Tab-separated table of C-alpha atoms in Angstrom:
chain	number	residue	atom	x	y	z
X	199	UNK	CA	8.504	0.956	-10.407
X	200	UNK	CA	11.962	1.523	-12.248
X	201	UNK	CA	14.676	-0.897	-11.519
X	202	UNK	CA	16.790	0.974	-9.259
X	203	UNK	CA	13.710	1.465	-6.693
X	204	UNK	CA	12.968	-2.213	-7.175
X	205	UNK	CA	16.428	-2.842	-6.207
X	206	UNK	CA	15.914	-0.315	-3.517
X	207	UNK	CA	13.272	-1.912	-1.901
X	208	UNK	CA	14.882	-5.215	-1.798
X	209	UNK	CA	17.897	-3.792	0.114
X	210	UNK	CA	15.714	-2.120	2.601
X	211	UNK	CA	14.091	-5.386	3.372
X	212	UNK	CA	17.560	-7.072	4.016
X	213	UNK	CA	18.223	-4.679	6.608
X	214	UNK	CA	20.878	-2.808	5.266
X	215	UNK	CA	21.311	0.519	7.621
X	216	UNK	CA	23.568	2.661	4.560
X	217	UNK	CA	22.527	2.364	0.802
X	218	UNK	CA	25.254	4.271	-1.401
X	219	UNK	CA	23.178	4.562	-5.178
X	220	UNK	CA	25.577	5.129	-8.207
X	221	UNK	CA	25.202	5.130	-11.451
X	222	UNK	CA	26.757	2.589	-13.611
X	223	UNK	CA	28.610	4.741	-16.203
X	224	UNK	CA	27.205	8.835	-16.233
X	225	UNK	CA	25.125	10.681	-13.701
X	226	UNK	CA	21.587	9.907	-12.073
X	227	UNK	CA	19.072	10.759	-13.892
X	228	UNK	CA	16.403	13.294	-13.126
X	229	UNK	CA	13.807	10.769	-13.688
X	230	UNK	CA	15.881	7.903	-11.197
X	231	UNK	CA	16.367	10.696	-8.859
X	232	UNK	CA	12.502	11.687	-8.429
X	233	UNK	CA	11.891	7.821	-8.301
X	234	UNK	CA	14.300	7.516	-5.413
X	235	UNK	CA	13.308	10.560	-2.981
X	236	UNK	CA	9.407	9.214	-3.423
X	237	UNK	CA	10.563	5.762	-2.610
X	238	UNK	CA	11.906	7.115	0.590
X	239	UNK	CA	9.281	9.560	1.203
X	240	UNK	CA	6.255	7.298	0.650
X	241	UNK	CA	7.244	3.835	1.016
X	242	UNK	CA	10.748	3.311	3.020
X	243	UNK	CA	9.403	4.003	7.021
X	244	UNK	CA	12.729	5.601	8.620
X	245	UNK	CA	15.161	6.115	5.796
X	246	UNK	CA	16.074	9.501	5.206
X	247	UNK	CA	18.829	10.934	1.906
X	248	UNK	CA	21.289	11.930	4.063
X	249	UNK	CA	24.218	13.075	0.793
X	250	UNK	CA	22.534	13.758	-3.154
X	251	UNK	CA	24.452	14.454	-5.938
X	252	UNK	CA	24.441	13.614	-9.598
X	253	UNK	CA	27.030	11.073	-9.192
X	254	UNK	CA	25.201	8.959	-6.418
X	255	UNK	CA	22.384	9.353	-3.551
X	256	UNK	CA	23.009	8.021	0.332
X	257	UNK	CA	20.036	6.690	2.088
X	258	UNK	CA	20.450	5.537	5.837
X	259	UNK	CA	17.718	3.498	7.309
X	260	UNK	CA	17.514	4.994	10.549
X	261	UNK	CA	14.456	2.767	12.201
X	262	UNK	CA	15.229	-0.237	15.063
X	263	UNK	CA	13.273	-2.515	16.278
X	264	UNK	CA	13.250	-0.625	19.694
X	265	UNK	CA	11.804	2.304	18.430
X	266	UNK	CA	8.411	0.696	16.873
X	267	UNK	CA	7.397	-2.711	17.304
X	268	UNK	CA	5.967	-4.777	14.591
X	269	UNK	CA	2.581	-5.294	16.793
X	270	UNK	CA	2.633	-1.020	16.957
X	271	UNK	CA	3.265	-0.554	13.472
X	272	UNK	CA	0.703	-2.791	12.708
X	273	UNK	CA	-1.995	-0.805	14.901
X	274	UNK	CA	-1.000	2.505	13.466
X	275	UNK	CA	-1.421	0.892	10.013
X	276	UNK	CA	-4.825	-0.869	10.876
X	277	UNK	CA	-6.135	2.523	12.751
X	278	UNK	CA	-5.161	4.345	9.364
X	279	UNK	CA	-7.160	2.077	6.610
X	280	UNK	CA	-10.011	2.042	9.044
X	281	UNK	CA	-9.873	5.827	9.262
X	282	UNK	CA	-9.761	5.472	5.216
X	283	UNK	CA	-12.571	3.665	4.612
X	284	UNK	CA	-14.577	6.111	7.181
X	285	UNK	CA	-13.442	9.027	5.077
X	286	UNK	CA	-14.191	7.263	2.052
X	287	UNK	CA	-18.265	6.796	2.873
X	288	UNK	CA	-17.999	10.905	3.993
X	289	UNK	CA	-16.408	11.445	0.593
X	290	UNK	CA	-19.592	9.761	-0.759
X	291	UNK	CA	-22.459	11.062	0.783
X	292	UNK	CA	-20.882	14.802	0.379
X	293	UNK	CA	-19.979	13.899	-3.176
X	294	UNK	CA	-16.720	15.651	-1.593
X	295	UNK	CA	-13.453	15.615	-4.335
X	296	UNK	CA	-11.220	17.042	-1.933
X	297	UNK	CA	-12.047	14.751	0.442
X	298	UNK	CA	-11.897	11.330	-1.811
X	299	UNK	CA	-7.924	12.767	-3.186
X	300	UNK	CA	-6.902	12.626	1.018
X	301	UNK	CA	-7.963	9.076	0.754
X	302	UNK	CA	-6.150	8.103	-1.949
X	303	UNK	CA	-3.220	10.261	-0.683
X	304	UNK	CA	-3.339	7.852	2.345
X	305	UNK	CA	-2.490	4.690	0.586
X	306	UNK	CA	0.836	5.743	0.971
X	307	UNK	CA	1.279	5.876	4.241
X	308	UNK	CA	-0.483	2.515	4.464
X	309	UNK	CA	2.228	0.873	2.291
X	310	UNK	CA	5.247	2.533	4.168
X	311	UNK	CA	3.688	0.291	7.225
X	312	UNK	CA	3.207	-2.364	5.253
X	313	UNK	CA	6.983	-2.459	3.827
X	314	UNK	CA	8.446	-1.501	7.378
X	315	UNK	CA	6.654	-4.593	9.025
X	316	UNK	CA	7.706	-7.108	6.284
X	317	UNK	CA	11.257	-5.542	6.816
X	318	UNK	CA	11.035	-6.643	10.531
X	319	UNK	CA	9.371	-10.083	9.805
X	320	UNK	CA	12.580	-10.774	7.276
X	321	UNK	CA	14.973	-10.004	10.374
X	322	UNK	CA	12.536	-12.022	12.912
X	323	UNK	CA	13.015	-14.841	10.504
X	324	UNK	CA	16.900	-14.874	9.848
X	325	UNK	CA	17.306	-14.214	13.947
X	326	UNK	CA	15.989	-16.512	16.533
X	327	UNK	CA	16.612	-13.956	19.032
X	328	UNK	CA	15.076	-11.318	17.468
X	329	UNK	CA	12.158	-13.580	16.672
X	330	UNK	CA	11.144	-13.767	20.271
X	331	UNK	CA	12.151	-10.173	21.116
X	332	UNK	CA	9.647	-9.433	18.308
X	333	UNK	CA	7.229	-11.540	20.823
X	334	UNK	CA	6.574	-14.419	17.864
X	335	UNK	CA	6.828	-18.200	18.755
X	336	UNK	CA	8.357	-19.306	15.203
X	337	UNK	CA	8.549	-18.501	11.753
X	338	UNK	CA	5.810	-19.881	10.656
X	339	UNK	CA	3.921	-17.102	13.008
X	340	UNK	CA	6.000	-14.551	10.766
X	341	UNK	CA	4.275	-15.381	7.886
X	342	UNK	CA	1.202	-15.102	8.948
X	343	UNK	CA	1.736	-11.885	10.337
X	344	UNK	CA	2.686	-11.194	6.767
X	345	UNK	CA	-0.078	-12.002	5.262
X	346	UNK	CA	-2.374	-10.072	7.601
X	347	UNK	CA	-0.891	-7.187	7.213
X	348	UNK	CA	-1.097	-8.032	3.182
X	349	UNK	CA	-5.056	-7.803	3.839
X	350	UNK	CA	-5.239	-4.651	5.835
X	351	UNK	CA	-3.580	-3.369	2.801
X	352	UNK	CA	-6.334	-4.988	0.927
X	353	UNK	CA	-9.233	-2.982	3.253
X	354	UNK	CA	-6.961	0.240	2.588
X	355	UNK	CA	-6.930	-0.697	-1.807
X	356	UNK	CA	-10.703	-0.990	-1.240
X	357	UNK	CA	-11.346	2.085	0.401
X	358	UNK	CA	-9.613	4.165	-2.593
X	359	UNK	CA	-11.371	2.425	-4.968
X	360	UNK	CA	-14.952	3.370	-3.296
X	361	UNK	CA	-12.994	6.947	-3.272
X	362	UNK	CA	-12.461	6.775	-6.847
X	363	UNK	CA	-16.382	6.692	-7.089
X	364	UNK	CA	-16.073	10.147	-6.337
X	365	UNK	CA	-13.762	11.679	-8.545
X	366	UNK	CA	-15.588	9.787	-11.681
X	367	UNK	CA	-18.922	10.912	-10.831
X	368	UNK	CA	-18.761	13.743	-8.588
X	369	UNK	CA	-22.367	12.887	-7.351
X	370	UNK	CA	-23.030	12.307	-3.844
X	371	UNK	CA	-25.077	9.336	-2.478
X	372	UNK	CA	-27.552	9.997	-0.174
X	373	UNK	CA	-30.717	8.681	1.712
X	374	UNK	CA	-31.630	4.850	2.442
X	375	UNK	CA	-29.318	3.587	0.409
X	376	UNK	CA	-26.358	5.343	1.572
X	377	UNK	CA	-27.461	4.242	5.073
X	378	UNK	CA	-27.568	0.638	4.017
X	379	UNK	CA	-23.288	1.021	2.460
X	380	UNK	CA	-22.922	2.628	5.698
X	381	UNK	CA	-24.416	0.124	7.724
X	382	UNK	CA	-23.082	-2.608	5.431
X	383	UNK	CA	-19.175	-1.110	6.054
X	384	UNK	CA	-19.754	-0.334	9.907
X	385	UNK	CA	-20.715	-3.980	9.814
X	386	UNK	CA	-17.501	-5.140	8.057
X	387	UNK	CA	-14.726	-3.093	9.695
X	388	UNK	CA	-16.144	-4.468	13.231
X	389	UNK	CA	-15.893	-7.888	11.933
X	390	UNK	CA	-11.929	-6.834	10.891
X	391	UNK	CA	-11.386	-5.728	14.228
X	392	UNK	CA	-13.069	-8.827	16.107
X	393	UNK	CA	-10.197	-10.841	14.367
X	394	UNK	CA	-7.418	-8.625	14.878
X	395	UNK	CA	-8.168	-8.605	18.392
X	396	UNK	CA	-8.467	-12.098	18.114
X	397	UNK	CA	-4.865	-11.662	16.591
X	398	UNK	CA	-3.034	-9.938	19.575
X	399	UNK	CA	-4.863	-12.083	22.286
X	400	UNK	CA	-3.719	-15.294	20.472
X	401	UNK	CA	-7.505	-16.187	20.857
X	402	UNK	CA	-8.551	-19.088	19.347
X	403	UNK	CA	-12.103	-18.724	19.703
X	404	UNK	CA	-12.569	-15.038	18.539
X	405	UNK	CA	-10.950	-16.005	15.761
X	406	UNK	CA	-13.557	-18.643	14.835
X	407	UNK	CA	-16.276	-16.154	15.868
X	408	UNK	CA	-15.371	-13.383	13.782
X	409	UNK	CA	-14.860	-16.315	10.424
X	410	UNK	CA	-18.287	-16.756	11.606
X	411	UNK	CA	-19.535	-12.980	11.655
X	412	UNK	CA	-18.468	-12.518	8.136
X	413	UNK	CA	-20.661	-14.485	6.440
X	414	UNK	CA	-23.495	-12.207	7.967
X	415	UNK	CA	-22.419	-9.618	5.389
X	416	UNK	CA	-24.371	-11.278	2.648
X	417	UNK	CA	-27.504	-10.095	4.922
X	418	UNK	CA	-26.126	-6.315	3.976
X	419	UNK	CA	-25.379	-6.769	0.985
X	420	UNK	CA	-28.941	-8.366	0.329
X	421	UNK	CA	-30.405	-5.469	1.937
X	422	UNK	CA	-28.561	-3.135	-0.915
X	423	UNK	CA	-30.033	-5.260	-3.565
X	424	UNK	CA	-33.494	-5.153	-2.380
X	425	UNK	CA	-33.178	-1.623	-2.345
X	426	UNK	CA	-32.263	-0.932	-5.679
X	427	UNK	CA	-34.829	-2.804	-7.385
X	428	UNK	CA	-37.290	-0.115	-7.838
X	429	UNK	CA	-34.659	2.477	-9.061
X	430	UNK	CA	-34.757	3.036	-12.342
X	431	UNK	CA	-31.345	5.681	-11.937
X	432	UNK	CA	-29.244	3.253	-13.986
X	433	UNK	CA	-26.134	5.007	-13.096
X	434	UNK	CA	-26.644	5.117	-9.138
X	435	UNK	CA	-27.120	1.511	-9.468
X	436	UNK	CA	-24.258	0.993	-10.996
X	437	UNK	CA	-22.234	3.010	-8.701
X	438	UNK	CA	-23.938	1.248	-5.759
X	439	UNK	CA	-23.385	-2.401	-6.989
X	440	UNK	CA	-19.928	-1.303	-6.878
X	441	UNK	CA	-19.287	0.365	-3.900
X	442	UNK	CA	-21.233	-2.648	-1.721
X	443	UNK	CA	-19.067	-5.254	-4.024
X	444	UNK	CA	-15.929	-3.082	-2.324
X	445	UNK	CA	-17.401	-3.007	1.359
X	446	UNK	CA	-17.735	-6.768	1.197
X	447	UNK	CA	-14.699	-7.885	0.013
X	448	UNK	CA	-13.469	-6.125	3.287
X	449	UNK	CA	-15.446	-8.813	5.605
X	450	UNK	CA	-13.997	-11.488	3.200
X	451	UNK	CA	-10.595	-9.972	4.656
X	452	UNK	CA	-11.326	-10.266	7.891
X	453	UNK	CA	-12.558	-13.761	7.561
X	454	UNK	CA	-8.830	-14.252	6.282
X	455	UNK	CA	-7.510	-12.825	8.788
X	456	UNK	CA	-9.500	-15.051	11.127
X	457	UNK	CA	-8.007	-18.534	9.189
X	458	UNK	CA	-4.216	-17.122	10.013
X	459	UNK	CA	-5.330	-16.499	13.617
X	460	UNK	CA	-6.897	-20.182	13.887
X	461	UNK	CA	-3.684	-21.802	12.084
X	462	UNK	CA	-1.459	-19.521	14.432
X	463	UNK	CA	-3.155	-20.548	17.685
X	464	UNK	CA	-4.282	-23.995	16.772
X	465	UNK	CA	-1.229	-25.884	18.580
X	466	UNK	CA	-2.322	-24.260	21.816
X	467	UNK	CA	-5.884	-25.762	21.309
X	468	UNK	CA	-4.591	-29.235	20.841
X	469	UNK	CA	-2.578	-28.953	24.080
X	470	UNK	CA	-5.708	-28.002	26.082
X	471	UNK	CA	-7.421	-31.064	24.875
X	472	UNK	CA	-5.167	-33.191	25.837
């Protein structure tokens, strides 16, 4: 990223509703004025250019709080990298390009989410009003939020890397052990969404079953393993290794997840016991 969309960034994330860009000494340049409009089409949720010229560029931020929640944007974000990874396994077993390059398209949409929730966690935190409107019981919550939503960005990375398969090989994966990746991924996006639902009911004990769930994936991956031992296709094993190294990290996420949900809900535990 060039400076000025660094700096860009940083002023969307402290809240400011009007961002007036102008050059030090001369004119924009082409090159700082493509970097801008993509930073406001693909990453900065709600801004629009509202004045452009060679001497300076006007963004207003034009999102509230009212209009989508950090719980919502969250769901839209998590029902998108699911939807990713989904596409990702059809982009696979159809050896389909087209297909793979929508995936990897996607990740941008995933990171406007991403940036747009952070935004709202750095106002939650600065606002102890807003912090409760925002339905979080302290800060502390805030960054854990944060760093769930860092890992659904993770699941999102993953699934364009597995669609990156595609476009290097162009060969579609089919049979057994495409079953066994799909089986292996089905396996790990349930276990994300056991502990994200363990995240919005504040639950405790979903969040310790869904830690406990993800360990099951070495069973999967196993599975892969003991497939591939009497192929003698170099290459599809290869390609294989790699894809199931992808679909596991993804339970490794949602055993992350899980720990934020248990440190987030642990006080309420403690209370019950006593």
């Amino acid at each position: 990223k060039s400076s000025v969309v660094r700096k860009l960034v940083s002023l969307y994330f402290f809240r400011f509703k009007i961002i007036n860009i102008k050059p030090k000494t001369g004119r924009i340049t082409p090159s700082q004025r493509v970097g801008i409009r993509d930073a406001v089409k693909k990453i900065l949720m709600g801004s629009e250019i509202i004045a452009d010229s060679s001497d300076g560029i006007t963004i207003q931020v034009l999102i509230n709080l009212v209009e989508l929640s950090v719980d919502g944007a969250f769901k839209r974000m998590m029902l998108l990298a699911k939807s990713m990874q989904d596409d990702a396994l059809i982009a696979i077993k159809e050896g389909n390009v087209e297909l793979a390059k929508e995936v990897i398209n996607s990740d941008d949409d995933v990171d406007r989410f991403a940036f747009y929730i952070t935004r709202q966690l750095v106002i939650a935190i600065e606002n102890d009003h807003m912090l409760k409107e925002m339905g979080f019981q302290n800060a502390r919550d805030c960054l854990g939020y944060r760093v769930i939503t860092k890992n659904i960005e993770r699941l999102a990375d993953h699934a364009v890397r597995i669609s990156k398969d595609v476009l290097d090989y162009k060969k579609p994966i089919t049979g057994k052990l495409f079953d066994s990746i799909q089986e292996m991924s089905d396996f790990a996006i349930s276990v994300i969404d056991d502990a994200c639902l363990a995240l919005f009911k504040k639950n405790y004990e979903e969040a310790e079953n869904a830690i406990k769930r993800a360990n099951d994936i070495e069973k999967y991956e196993k599975k892969i393993i003991d497939g591939l031992r009497l192929n003698k296709n170099e290459e599809e094993v290869f390609r294989i290794r790699r894809i199931s190294e992808n679909v596991k990290r993804i339970a490794e996420y949602a055993s992350d997840v899980g720990e934020i949900v248990l440190n987030m809900n642990i006080e309420k535990v403690i209370k019950k016991q006593r």
